[in-house]
PDB file of C-alpha atoms and ligand atoms in Angstrom:
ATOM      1  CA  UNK A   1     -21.929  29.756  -9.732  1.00  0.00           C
ATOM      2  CA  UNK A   2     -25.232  28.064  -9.185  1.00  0.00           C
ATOM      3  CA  UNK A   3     -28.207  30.552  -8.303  1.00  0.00           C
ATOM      4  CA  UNK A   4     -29.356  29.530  -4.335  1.00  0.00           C
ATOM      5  CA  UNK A   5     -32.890  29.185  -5.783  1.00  0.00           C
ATOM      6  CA  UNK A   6     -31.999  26.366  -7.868  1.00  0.00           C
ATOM      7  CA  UNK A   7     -30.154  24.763  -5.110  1.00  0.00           C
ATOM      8  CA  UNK A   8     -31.453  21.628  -3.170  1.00  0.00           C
ATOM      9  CA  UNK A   9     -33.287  22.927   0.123  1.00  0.00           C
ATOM     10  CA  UNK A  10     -30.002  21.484   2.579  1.00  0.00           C
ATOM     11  CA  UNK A  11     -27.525  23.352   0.388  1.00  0.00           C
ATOM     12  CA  UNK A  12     -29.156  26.446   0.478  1.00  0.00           C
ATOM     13  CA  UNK A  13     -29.573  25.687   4.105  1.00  0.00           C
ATOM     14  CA  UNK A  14     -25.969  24.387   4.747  1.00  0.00           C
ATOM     15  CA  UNK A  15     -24.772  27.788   2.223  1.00  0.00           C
ATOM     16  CA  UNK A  16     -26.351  30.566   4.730  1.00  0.00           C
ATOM     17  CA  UNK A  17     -25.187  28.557   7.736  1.00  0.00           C
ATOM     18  CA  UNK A  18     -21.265  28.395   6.601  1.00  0.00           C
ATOM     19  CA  UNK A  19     -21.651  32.341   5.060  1.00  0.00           C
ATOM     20  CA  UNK A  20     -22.290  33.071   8.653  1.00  0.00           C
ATOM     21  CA  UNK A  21     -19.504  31.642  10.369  1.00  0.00           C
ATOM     22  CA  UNK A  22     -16.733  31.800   7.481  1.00  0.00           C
ATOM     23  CA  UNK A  23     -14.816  34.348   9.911  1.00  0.00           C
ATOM     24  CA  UNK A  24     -14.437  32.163  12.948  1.00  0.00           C
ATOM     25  CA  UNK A  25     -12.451  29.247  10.246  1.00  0.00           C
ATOM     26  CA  UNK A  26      -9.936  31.890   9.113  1.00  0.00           C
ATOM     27  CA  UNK A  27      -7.660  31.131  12.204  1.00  0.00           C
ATOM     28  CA  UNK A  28      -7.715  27.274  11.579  1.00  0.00           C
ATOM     29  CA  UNK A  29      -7.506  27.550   8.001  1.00  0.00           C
ATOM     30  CA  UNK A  30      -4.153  29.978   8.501  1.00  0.00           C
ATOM     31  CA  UNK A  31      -2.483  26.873  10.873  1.00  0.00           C
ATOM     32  CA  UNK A  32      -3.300  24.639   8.078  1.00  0.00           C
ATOM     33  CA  UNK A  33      -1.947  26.520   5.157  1.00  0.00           C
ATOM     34  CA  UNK A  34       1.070  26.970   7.385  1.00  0.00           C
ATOM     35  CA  UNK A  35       1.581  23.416   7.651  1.00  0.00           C
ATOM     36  CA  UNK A  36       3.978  21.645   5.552  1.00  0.00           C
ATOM     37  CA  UNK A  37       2.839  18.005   6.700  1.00  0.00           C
ATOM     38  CA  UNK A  38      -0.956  17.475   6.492  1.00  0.00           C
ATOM     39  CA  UNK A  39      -2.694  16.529   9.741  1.00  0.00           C
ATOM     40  CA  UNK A  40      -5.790  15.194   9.798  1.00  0.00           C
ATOM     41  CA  UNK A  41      -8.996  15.355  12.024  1.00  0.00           C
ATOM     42  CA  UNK A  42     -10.000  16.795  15.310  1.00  0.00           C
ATOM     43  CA  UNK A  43      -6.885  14.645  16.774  1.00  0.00           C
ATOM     44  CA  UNK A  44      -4.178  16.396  14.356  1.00  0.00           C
ATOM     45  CA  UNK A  45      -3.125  12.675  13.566  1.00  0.00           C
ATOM     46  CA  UNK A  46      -0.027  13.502  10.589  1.00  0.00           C
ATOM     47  CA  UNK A  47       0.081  12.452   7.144  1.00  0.00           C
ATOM     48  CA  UNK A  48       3.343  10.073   7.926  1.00  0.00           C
ATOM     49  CA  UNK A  49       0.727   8.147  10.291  1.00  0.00           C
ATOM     50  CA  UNK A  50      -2.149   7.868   8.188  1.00  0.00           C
ATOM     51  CA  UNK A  51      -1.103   8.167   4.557  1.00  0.00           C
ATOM     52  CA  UNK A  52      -4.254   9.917   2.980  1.00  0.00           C
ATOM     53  CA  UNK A  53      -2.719  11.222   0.542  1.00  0.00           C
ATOM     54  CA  UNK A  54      -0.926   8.930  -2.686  1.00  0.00           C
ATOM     55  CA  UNK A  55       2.223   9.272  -3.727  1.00  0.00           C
ATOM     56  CA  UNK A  56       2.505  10.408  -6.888  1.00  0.00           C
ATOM     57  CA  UNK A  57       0.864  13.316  -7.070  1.00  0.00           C
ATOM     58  CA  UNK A  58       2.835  14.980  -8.921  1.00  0.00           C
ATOM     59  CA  UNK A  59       1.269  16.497 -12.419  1.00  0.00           C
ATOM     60  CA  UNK A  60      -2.390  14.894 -11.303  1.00  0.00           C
ATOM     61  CA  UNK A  61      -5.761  16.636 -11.662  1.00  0.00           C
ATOM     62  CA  UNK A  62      -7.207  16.924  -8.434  1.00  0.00           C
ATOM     63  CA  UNK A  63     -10.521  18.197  -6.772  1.00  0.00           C
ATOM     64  CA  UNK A  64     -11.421  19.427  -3.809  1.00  0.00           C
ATOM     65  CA  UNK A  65     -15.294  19.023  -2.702  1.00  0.00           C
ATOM     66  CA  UNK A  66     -16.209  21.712  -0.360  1.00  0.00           C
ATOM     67  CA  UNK A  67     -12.549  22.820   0.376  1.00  0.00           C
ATOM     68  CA  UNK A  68     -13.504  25.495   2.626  1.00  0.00           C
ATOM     69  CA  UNK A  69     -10.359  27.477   3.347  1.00  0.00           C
ATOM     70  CA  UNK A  70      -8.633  25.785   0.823  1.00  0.00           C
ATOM     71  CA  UNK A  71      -5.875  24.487   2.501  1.00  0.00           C
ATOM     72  CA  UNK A  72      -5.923  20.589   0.947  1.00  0.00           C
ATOM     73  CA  UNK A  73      -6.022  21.824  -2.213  1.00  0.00           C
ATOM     74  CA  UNK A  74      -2.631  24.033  -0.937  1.00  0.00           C
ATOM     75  CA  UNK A  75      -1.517  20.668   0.321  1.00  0.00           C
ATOM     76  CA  UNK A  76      -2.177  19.310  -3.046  1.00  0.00           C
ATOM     77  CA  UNK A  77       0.052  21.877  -5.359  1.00  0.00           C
ATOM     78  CA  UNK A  78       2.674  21.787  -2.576  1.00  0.00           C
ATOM     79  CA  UNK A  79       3.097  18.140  -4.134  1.00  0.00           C
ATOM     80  CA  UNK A  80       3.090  18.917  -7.622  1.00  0.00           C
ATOM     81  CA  UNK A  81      -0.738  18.192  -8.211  1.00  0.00           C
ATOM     82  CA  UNK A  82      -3.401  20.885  -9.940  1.00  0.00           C
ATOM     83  CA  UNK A  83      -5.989  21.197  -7.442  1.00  0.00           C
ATOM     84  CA  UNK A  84      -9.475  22.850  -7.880  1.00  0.00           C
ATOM     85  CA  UNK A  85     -11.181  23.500  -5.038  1.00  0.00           C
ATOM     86  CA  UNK A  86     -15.536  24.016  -5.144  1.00  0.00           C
ATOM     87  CA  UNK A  87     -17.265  25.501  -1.999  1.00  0.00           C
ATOM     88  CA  UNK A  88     -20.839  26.448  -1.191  1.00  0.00           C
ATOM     89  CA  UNK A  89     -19.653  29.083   0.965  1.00  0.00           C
ATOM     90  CA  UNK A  90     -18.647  32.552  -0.910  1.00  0.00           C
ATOM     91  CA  UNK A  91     -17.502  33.541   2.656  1.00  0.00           C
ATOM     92  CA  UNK A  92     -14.991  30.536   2.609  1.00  0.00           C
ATOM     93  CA  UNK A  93     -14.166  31.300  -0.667  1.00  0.00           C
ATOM     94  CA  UNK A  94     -12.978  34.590   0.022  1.00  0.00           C
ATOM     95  CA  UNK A  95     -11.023  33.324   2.870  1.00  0.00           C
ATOM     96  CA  UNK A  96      -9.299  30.650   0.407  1.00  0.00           C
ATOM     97  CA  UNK A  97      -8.735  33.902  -2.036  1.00  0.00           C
ATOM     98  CA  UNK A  98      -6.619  35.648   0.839  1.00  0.00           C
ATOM     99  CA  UNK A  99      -4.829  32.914   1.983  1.00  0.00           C
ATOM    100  CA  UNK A 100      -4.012  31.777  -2.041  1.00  0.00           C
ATOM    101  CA  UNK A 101      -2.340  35.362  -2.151  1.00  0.00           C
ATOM    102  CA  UNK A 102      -0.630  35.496   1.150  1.00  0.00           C
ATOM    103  CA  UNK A 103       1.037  31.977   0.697  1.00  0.00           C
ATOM    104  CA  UNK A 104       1.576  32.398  -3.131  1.00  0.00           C
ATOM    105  CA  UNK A 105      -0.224  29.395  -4.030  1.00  0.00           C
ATOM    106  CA  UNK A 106      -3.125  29.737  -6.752  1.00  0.00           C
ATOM    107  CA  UNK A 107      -5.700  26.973  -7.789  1.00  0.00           C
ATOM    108  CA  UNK A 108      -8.829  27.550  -9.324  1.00  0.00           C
ATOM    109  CA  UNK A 109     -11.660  28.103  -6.723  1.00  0.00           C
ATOM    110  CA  UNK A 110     -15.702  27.628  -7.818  1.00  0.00           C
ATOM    111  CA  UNK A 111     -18.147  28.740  -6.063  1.00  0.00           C
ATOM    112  CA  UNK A 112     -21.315  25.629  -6.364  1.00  0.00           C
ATOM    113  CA  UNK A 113     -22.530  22.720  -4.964  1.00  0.00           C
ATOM    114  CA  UNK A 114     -20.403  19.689  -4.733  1.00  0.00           C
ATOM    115  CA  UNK A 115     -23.035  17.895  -5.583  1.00  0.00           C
ATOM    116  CA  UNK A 116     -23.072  18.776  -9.299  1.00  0.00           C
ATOM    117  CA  UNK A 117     -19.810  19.769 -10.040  1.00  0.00           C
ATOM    118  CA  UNK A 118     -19.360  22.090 -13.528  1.00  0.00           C
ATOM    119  CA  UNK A 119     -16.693  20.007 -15.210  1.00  0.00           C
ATOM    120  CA  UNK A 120     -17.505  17.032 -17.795  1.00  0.00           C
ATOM    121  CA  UNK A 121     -16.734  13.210 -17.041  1.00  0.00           C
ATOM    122  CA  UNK A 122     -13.171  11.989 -16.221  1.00  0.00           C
ATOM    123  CA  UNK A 123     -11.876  15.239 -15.226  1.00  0.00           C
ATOM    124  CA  UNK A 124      -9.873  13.930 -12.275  1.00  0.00           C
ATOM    125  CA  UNK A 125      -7.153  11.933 -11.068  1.00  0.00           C
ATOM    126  CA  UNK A 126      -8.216  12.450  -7.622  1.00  0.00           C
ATOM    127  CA  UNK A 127     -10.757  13.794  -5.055  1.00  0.00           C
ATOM    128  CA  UNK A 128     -10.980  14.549  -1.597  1.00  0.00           C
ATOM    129  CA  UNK A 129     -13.369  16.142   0.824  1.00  0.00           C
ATOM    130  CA  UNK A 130     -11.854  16.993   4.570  1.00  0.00           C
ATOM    131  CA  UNK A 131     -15.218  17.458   6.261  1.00  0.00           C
ATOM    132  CA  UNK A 132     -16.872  18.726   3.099  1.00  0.00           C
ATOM    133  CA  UNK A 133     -18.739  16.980   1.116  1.00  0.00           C
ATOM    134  CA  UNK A 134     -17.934  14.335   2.528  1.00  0.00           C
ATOM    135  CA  UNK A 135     -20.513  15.239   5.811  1.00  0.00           C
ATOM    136  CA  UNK A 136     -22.650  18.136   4.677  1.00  0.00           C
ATOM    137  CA  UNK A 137     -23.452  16.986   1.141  1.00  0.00           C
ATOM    138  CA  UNK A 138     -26.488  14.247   0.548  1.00  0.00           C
ATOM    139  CA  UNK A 139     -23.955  10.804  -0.017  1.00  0.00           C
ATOM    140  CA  UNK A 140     -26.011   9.570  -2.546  1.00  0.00           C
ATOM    141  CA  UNK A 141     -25.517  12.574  -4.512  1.00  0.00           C
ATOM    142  CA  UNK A 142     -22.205  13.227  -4.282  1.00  0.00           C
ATOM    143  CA  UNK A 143     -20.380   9.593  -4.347  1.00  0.00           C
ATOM    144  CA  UNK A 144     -21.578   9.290  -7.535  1.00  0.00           C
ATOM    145  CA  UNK A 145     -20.351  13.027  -8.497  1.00  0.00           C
ATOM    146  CA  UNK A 146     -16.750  12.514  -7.314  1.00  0.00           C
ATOM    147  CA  UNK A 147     -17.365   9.208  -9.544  1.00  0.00           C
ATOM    148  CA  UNK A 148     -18.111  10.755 -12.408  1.00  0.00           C
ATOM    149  CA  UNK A 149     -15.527  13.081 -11.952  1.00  0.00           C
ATOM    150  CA  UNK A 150     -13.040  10.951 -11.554  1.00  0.00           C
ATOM    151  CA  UNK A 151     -10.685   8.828 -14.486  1.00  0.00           C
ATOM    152  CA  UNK A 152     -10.496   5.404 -14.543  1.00  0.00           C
ATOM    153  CA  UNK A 153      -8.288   4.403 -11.322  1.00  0.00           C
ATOM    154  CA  UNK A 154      -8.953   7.698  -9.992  1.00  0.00           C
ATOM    155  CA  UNK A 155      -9.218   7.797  -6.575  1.00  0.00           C
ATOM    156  CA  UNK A 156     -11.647   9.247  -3.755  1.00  0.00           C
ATOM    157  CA  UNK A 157     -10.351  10.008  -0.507  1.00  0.00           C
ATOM    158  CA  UNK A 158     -12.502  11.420   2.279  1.00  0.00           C
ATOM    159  CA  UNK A 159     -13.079  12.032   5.959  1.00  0.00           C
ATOM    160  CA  UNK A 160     -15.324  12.798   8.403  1.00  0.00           C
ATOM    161  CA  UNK A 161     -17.140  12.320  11.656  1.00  0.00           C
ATOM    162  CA  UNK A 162     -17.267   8.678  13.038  1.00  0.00           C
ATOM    163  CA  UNK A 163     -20.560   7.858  12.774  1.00  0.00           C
ATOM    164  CA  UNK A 164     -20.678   6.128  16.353  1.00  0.00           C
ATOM    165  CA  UNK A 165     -19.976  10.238  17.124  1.00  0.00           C
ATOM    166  CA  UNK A 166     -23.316  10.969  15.259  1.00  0.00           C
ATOM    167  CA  UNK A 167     -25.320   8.570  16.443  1.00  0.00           C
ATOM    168  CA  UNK A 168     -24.757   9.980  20.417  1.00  0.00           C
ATOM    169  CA  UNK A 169     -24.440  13.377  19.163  1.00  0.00           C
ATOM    170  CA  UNK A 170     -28.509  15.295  20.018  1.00  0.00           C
ATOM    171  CA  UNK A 171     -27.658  18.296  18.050  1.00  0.00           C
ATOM    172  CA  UNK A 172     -24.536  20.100  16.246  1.00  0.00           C
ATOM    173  CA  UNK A 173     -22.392  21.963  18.551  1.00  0.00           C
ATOM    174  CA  UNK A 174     -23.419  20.462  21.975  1.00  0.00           C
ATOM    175  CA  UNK A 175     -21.465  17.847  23.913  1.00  0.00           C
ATOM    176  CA  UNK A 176     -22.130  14.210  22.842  1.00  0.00           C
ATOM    177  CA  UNK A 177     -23.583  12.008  25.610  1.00  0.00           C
ATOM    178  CA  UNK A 178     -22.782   8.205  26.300  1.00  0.00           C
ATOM    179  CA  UNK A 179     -25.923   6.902  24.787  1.00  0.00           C
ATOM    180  CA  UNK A 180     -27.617   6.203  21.808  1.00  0.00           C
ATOM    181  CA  UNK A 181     -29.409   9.301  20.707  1.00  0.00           C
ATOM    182  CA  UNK A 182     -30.500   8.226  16.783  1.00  0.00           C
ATOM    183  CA  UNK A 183     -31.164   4.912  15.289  1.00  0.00           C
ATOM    184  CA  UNK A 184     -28.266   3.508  13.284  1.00  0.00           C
ATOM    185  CA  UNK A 185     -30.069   1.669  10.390  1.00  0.00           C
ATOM    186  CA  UNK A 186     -32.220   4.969   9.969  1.00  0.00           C
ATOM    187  CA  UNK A 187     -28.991   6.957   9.179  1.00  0.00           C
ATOM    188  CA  UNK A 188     -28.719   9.444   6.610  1.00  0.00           C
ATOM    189  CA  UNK A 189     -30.113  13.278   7.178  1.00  0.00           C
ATOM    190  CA  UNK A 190     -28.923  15.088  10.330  1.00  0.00           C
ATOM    191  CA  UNK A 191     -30.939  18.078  11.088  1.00  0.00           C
ATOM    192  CA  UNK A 192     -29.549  20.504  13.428  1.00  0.00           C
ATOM    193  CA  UNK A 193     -31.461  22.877  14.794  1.00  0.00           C
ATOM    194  CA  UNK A 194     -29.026  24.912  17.094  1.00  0.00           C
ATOM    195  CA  UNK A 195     -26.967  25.712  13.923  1.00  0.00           C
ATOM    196  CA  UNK A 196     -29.664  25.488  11.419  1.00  0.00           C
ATOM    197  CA  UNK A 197     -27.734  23.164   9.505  1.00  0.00           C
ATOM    198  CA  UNK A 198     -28.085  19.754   7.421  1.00  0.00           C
ATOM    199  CA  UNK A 199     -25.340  16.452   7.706  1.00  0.00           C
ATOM    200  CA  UNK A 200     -25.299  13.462   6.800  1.00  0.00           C
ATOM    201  CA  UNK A 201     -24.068  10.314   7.203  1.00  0.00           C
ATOM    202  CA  UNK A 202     -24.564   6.517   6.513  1.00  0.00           C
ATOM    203  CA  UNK A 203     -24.344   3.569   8.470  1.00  0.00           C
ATOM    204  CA  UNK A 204     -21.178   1.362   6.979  1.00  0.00           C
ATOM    205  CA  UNK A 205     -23.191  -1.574   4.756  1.00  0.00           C
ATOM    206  CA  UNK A 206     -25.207   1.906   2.926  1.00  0.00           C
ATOM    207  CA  UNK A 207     -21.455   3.556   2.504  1.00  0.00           C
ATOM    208  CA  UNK A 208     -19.730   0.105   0.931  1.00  0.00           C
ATOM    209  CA  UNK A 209     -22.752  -0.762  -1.077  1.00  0.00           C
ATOM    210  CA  UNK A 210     -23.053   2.757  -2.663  1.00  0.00           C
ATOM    211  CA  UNK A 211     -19.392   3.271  -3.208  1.00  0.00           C
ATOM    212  CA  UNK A 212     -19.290  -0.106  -4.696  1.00  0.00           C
ATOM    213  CA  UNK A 213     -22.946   0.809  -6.599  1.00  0.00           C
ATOM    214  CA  UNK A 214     -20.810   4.137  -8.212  1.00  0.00           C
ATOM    215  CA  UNK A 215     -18.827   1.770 -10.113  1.00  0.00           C
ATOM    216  CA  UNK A 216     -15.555   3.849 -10.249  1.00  0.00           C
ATOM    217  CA  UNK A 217     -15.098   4.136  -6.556  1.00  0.00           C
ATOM    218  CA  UNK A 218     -13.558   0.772  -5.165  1.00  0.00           C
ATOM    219  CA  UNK A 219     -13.447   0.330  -1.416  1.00  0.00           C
ATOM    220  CA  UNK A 220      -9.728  -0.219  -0.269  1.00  0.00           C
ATOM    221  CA  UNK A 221      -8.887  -3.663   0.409  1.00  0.00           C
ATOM    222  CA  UNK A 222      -8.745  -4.984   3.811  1.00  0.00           C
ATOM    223  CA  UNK A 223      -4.467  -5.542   3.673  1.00  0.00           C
TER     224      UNK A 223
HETATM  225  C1  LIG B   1     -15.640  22.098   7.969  1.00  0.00           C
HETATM  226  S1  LIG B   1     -15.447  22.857   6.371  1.00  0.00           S
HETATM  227  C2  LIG B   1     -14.305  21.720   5.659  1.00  0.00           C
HETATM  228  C3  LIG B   1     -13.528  22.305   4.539  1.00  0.00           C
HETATM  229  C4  LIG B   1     -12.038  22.474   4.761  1.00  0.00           C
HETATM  230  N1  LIG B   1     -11.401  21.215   5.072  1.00  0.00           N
HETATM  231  C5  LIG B   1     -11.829  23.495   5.841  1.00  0.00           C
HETATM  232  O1  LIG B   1     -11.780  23.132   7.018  1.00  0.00           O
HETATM  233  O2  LIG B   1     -11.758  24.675   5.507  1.00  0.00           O
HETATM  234  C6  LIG B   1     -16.966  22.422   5.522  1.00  0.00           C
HETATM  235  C7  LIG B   1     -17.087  23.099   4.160  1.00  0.00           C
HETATM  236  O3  LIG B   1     -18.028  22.377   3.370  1.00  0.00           O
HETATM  237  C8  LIG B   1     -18.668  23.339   2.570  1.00  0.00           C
HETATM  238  N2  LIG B   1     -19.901  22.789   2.018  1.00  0.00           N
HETATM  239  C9  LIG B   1     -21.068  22.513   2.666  1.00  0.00           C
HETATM  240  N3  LIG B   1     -21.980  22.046   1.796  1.00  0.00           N
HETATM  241  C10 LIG B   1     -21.383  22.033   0.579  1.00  0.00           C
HETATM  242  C11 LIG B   1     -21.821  21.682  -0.732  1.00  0.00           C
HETATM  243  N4  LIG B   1     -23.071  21.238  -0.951  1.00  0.00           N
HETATM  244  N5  LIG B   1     -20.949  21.815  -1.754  1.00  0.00           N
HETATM  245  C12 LIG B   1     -19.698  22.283  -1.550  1.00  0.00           C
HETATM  246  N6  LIG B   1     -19.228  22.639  -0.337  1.00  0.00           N
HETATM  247  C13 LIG B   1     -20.047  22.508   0.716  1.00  0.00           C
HETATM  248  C14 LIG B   1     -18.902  24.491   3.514  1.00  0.00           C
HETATM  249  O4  LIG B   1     -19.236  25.685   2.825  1.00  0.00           O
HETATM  250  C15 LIG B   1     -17.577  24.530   4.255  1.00  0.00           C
HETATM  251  O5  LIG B   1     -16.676  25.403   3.663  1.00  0.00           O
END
């Protein structure tokens, strides 16, 4: 576990905001562990429809950044992989813990900052971030994380808000209007102030050119 002082100023930020409201995920988190087939997003869109997730899982080293409630990384072992999961949050954590014990699935859980992850180069198969990393965490530290992370045609896989969503959106938590409320080429911090929290997110040209910059990470292809 990384001490807060030594942690960037929006994880320490992001850590007390998600420590605070850990208790009103543990509903959500239950439906998900529940669930057999993944669904995805605010719209519940299944796994069949999208196809997040490869394959062959099966006997792959996967990681989790900022799995929350852990239930992708449940996902995950439910198809033969060995998820880890790493969360800021020691309140999600401990919701992950109970749900690991009431489903009967265990997986190593960390408690740090997806950011700088504790495990040496090509330690992966595979990442993911459901709304993790992939919105609260600074891009341009943690694409090239989950890069080094990953093995040679490993693969990253993550989701989050659309960023036409963010740029109408005037604060976290309130509805989001019909107009333009940020500018698009000046995307990359989101402060909110009515949850005291930090996201982020890119406009597409920064996310291509720095998962193409992390070398590892390969854009899919447009078939
Ligand atoms: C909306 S949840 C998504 C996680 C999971 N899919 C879920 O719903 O339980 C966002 C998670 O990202 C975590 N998070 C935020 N900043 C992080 C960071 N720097 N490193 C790791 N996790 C982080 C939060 O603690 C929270 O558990």
């Amino acid at each position: 576990m990384t001490s807060t002082e030594d942690l960037p100023e929006h994880v320490r930020r992001n850590r007390a905001y998600w420590d605070a409201v850990a208790e009103d995920w543990v509903a959500a988190g239950r439906r998900h562990w529940q669930e057999d087939e993944p669904t995805w997003g605010i719209w519940n869109l299944p796994e069949a429809d999208l196809r997040l997730l490869p394959d062959d899982l099966a006997g792959q080293d996967a990681i989790e950044l900022g799995c929350g409630t852990g239930y992708v990384s449940a996902w995950l072992a439910r198809r033969g992989a060995r998820p880890v999961g790493i969360d800021n949050s020691a309140g999600q954590l401990a919701t992950a813990r109970a749900f690991q014990r009431e489903f009967g699935i265990d997986f190593p859980l960390l408690h740090g900052n997806a950011e700088q992850v504790p495990y040496p180069d090509a330690s992966f198969d595979f990442a993911i971030s459901e709304y993790g990393a992939a919105i609260w965490c600074d891009p341009y530290a943690w694409i090239p994380e989950a890069a080094r992370l990953l093995r040679p045609g490993g693969r990253l896989v993550f989701l989050g808000n659309h960023t036409l969503l963010q740029l109408c959106a005037p604060d976290a938590d309130v509805p989001v209007g019909d107009r333009l409320v940020r500018d698009y080429f000046g995307l990359h911090r989101l402060e909110w102030t009515v949850e005291e929290s930090v996201e982020f997110a890119l406009p597409y040209g920064d996310w291509f050119r720095l998962l193409r910059g992390a070398g590892r990470v390969t854009p899919p292809s447009r078939e």
